[in-house]
PDB file of N, CA and C in Angstrom:
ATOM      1  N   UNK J   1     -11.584 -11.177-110.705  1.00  0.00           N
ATOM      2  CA  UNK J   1     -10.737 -12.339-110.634  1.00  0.00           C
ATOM      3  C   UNK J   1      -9.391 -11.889-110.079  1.00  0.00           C
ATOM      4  N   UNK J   2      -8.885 -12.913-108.789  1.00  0.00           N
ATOM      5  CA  UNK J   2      -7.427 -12.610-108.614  1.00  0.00           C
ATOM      6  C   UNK J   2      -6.625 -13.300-108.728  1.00  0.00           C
ATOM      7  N   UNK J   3      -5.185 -12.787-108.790  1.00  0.00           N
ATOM      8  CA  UNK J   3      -4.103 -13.701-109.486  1.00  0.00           C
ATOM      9  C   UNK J   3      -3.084 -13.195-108.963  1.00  0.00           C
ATOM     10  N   UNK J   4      -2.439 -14.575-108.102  1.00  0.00           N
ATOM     11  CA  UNK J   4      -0.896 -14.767-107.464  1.00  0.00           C
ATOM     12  C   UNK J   4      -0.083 -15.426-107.997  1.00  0.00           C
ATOM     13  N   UNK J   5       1.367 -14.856-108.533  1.00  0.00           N
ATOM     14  CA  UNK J   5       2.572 -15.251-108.870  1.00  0.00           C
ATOM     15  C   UNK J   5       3.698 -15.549-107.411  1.00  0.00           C
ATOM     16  N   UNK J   6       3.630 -16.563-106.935  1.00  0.00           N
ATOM     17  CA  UNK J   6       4.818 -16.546-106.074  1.00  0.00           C
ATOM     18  C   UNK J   6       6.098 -15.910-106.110  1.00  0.00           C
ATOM     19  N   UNK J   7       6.047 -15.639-107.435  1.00  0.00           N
ATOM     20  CA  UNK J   7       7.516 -14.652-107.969  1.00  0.00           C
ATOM     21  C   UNK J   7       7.222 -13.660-108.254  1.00  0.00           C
ATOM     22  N   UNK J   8       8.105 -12.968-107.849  1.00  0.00           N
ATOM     23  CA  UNK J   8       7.942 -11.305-108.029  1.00  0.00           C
ATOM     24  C   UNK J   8       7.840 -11.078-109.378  1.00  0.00           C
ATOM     25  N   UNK J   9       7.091 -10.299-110.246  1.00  0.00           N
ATOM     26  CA  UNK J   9       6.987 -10.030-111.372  1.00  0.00           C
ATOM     27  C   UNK J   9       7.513  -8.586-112.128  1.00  0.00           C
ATOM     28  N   UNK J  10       8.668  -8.410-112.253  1.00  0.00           N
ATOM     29  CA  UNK J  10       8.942  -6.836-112.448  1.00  0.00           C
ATOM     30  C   UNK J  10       9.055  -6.241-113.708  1.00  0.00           C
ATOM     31  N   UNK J  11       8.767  -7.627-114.524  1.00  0.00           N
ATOM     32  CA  UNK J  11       8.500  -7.399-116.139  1.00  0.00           C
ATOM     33  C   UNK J  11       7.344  -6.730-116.569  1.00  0.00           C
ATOM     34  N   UNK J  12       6.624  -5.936-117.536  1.00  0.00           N
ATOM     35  CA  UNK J  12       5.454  -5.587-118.201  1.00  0.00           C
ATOM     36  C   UNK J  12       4.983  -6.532-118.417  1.00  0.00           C
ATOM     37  N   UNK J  13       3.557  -6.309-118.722  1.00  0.00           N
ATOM     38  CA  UNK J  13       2.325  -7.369-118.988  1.00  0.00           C
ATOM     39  C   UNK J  13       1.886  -7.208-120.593  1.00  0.00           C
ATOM     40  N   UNK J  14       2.296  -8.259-121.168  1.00  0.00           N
ATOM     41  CA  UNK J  14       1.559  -8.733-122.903  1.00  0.00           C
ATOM     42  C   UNK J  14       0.504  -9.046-122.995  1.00  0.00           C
ATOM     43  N   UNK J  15      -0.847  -8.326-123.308  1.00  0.00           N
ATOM     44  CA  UNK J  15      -2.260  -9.069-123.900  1.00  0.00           C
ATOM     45  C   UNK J  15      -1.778  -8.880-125.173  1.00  0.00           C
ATOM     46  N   UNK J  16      -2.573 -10.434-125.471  1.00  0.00           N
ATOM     47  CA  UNK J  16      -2.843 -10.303-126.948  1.00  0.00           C
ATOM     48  C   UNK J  16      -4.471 -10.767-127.233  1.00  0.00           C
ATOM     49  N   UNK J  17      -4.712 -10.062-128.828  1.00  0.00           N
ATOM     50  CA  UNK J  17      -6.138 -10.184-129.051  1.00  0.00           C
ATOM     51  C   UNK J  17      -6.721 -11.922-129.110  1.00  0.00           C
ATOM     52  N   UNK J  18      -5.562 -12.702-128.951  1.00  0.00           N
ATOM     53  CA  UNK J  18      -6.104 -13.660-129.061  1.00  0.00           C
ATOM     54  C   UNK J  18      -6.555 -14.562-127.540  1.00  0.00           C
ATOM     55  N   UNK J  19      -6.120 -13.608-126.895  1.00  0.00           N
ATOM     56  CA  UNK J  19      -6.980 -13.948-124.990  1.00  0.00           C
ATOM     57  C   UNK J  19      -5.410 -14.838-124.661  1.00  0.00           C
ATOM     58  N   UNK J  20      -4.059 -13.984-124.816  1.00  0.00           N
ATOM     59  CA  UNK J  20      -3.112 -14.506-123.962  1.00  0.00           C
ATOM     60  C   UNK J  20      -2.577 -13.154-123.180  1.00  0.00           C
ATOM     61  N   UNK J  21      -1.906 -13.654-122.023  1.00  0.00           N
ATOM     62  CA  UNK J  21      -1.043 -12.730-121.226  1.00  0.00           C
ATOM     63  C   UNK J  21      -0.263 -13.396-120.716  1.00  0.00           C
ATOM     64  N   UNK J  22       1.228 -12.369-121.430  1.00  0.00           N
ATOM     65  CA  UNK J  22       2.612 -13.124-121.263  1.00  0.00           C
ATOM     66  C   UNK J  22       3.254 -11.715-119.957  1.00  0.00           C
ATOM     67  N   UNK J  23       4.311 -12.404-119.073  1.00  0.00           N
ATOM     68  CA  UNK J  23       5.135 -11.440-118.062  1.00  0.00           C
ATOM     69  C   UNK J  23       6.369 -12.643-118.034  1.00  0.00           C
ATOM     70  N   UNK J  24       7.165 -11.934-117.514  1.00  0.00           N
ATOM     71  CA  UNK J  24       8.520 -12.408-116.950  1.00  0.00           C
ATOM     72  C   UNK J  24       8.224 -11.780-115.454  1.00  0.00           C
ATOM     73  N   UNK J  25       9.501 -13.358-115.012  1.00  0.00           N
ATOM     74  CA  UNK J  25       9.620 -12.887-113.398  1.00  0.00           C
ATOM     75  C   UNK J  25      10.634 -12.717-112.721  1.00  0.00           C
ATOM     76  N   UNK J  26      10.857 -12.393-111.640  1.00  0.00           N
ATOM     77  CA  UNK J  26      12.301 -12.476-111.266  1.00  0.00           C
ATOM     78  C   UNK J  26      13.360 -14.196-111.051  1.00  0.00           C
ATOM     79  N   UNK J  27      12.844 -14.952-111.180  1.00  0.00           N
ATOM     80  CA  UNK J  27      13.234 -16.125-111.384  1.00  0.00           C
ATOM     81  C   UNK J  27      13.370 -16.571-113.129  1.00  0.00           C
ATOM     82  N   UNK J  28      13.726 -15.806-113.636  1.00  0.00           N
ATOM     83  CA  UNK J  28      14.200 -16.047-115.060  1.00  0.00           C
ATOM     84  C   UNK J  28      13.049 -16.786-116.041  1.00  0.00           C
ATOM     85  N   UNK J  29      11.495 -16.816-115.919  1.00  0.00           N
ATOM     86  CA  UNK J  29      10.446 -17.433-116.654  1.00  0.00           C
ATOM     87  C   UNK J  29      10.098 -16.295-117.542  1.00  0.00           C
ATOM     88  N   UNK J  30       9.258 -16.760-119.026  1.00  0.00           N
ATOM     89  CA  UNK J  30       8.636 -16.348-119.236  1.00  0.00           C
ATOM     90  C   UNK J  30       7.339 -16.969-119.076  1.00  0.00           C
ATOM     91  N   UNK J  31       6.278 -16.108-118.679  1.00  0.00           N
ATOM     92  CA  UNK J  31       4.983 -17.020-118.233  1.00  0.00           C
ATOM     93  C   UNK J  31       3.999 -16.534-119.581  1.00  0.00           C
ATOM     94  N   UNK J  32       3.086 -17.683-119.591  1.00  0.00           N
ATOM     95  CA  UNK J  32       2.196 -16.834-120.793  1.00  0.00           C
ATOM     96  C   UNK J  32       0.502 -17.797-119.642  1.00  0.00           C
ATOM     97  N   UNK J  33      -0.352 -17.229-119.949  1.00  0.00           N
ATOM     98  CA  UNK J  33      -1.520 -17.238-118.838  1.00  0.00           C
ATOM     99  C   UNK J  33      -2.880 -17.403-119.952  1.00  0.00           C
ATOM    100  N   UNK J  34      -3.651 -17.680-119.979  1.00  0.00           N
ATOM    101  CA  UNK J  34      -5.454 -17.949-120.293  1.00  0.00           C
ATOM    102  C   UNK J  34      -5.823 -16.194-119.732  1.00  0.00           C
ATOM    103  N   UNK J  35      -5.777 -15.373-120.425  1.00  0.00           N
ATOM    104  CA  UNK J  35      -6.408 -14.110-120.195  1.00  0.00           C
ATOM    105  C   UNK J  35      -7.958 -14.246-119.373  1.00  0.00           C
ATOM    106  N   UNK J  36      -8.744 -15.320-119.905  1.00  0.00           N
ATOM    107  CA  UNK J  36     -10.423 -14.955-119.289  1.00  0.00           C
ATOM    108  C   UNK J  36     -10.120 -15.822-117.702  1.00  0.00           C
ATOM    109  N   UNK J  37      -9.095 -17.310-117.476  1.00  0.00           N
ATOM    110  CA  UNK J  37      -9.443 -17.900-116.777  1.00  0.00           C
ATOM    111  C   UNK J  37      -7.953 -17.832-115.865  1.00  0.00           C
ATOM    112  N   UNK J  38      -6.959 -17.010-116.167  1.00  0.00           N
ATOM    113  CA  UNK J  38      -5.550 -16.980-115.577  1.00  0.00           C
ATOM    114  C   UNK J  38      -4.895 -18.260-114.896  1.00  0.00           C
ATOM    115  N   UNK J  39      -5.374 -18.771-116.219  1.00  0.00           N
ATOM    116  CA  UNK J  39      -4.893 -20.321-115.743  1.00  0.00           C
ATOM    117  C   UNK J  39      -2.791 -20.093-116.667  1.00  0.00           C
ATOM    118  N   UNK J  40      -2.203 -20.950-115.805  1.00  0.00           N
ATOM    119  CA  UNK J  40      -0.950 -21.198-116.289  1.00  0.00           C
ATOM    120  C   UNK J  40      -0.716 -22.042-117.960  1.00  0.00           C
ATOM    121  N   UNK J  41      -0.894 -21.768-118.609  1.00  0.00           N
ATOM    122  CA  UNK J  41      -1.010 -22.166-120.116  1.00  0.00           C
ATOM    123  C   UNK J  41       0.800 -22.568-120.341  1.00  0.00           C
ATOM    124  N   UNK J  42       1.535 -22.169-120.155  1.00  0.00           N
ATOM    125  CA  UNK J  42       2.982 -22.445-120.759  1.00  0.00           C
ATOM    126  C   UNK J  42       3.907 -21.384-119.795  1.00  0.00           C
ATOM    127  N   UNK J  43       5.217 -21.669-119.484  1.00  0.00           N
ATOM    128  CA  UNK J  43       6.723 -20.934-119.327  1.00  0.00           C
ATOM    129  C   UNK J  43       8.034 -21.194-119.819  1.00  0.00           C
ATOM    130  N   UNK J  44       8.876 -20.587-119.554  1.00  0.00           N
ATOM    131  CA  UNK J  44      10.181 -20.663-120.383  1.00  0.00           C
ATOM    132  C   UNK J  44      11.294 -20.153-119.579  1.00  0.00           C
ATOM    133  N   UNK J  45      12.212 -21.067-118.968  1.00  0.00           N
ATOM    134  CA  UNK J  45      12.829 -20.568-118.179  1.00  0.00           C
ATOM    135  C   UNK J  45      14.351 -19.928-118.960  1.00  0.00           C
ATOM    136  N   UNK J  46      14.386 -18.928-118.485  1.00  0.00           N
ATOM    137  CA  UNK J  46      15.464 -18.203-119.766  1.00  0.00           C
ATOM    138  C   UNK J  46      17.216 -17.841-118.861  1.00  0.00           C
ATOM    139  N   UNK J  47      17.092 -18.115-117.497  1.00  0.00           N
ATOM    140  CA  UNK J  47      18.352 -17.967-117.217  1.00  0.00           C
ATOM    141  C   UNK J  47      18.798 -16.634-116.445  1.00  0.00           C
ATOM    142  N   UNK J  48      17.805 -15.912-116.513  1.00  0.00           N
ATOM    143  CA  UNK J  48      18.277 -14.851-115.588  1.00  0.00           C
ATOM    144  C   UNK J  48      16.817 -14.033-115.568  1.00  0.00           C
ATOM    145  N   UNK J  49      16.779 -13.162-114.581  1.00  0.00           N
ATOM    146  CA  UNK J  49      15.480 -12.342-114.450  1.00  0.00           C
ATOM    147  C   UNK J  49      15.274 -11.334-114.914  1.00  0.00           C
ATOM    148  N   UNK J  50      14.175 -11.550-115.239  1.00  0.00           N
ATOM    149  CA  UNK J  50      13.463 -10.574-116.555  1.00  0.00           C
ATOM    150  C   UNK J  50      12.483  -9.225-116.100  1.00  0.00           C
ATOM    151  N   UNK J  51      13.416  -8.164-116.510  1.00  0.00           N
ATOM    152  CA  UNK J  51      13.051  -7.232-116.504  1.00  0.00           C
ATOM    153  C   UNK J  51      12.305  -6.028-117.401  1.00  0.00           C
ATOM    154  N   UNK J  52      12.662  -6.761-118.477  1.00  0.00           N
ATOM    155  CA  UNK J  52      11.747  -6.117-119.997  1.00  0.00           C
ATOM    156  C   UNK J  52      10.323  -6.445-120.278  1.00  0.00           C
ATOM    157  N   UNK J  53       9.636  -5.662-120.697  1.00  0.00           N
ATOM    158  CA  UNK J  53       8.330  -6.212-121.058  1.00  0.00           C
ATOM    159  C   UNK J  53       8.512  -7.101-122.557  1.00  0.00           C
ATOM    160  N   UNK J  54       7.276  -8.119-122.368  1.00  0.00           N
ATOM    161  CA  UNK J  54       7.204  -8.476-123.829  1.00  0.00           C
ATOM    162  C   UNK J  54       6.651  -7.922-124.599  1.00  0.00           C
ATOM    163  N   UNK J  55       7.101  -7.823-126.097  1.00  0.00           N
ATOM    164  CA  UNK J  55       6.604  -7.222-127.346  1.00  0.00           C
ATOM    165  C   UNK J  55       6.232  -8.109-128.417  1.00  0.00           C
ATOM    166  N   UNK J  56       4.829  -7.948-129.043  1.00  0.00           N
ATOM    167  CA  UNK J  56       4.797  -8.635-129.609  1.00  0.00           C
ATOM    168  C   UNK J  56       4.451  -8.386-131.790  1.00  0.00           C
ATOM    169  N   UNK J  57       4.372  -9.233-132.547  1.00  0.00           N
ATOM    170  CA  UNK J  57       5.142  -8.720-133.822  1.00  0.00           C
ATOM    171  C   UNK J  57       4.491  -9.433-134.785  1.00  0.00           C
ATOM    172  N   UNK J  58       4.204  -9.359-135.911  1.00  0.00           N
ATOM    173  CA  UNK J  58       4.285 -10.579-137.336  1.00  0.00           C
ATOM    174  C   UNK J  58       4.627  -9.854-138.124  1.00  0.00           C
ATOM    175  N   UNK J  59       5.145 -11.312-138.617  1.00  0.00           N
ATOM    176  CA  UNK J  59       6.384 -11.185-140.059  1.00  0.00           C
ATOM    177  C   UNK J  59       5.095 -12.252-141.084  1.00  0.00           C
ATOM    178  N   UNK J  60       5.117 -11.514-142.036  1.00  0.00           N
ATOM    179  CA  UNK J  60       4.116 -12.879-142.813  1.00  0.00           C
ATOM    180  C   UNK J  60       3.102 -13.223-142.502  1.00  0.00           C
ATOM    181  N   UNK J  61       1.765 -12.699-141.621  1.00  0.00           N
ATOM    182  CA  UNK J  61       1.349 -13.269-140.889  1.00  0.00           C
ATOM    183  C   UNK J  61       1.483 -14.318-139.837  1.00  0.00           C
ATOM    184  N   UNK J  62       2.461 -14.498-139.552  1.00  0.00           N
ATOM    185  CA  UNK J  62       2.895 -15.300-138.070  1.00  0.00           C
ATOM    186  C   UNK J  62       3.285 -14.534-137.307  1.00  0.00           C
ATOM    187  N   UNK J  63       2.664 -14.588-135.681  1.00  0.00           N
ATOM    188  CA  UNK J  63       2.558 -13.909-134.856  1.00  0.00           C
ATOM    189  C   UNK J  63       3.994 -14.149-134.111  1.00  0.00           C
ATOM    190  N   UNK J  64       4.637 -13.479-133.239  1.00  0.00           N
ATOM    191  CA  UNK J  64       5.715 -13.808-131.993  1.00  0.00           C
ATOM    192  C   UNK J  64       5.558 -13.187-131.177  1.00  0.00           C
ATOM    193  N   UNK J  65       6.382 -13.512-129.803  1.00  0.00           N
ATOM    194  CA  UNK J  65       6.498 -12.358-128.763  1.00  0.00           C
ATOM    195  C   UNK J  65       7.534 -12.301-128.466  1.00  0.00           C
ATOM    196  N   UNK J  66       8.876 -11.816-128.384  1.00  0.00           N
ATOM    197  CA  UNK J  66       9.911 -11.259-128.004  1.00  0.00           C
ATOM    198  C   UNK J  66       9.754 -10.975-126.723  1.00  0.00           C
ATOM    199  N   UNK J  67      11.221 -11.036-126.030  1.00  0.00           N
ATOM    200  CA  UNK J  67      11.519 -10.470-124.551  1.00  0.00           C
ATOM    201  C   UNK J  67      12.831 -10.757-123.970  1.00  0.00           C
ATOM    202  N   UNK J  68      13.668 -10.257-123.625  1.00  0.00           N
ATOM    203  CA  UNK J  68      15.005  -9.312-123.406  1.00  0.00           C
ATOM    204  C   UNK J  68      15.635  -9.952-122.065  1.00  0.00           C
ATOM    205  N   UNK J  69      16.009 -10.618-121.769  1.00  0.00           N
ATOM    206  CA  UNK J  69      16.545 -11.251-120.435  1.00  0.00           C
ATOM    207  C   UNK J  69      17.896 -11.425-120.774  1.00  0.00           C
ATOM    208  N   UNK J  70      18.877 -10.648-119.272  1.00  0.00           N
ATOM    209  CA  UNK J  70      20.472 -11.158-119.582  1.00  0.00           C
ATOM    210  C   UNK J  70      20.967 -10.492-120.575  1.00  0.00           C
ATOM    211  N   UNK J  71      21.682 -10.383-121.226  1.00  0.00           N
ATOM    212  CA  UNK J  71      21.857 -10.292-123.029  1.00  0.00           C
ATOM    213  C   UNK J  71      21.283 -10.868-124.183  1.00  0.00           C
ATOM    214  N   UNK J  72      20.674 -11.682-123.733  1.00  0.00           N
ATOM    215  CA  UNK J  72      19.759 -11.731-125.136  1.00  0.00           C
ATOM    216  C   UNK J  72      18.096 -11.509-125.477  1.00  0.00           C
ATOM    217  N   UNK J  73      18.160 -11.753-126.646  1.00  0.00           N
ATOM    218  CA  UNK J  73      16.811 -11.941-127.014  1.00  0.00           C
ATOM    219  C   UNK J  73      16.369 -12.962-127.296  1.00  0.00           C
ATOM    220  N   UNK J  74      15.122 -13.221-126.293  1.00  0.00           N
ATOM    221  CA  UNK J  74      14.043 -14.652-126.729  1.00  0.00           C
ATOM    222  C   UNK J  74      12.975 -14.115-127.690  1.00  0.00           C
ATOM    223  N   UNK J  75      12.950 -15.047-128.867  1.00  0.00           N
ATOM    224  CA  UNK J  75      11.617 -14.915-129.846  1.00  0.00           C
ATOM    225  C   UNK J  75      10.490 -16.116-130.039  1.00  0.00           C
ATOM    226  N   UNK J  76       9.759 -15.972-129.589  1.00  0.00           N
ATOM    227  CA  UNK J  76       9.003 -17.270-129.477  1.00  0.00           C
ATOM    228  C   UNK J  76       7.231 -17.180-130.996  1.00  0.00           C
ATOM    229  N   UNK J  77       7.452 -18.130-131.277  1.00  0.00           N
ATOM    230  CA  UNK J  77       6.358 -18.611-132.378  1.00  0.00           C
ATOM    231  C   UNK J  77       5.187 -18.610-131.634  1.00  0.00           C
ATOM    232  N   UNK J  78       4.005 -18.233-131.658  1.00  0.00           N
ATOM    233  CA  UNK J  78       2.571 -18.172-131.214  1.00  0.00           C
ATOM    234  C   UNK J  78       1.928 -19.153-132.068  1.00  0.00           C
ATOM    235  N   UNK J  79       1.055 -20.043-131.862  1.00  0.00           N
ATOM    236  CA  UNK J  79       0.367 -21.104-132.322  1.00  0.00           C
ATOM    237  C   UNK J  79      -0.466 -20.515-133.706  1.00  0.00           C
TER     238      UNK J  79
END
């Protein structure tokens, strides 16, 4: 299977076991993707371009993924 981002992507790539893959791009998104079918599932436009990989975490059993754009940190809730 192949897969084009019109935007340059210079962020690391997030799988998670639950069949997602999250990147940042140089246009300030975070993208999160359908791992089996690399379909566009959700983004987040954060304001500047993202160069950090995402990391991801649970507190309590609730999952997140973190990622570093600009000065801050985005933390986002996983379903």
């Amino acid at each position: 299977m192949k897969f084009q981002h019109t935007s340059p992507t210079w962020s690391g790539v997030l799988s998670t076991a639950g069949g997602l893959v999250f990147s940042g791009d140089a246009e300030g998104n975070l993208i999160a993707f359908d791992a089996a079918s690399l379909k566009l599932l959700w983004h987040f436009q954060m304001g500047g371009a993202v160069y950090a990989a995402p990391m991801a975490f649970a507190v309590d059993g609730k999952e997140y993924v973190a990622i570093a754009a600009g000065s801050a940190i985005y933390t986002f809730g996983l379903p």
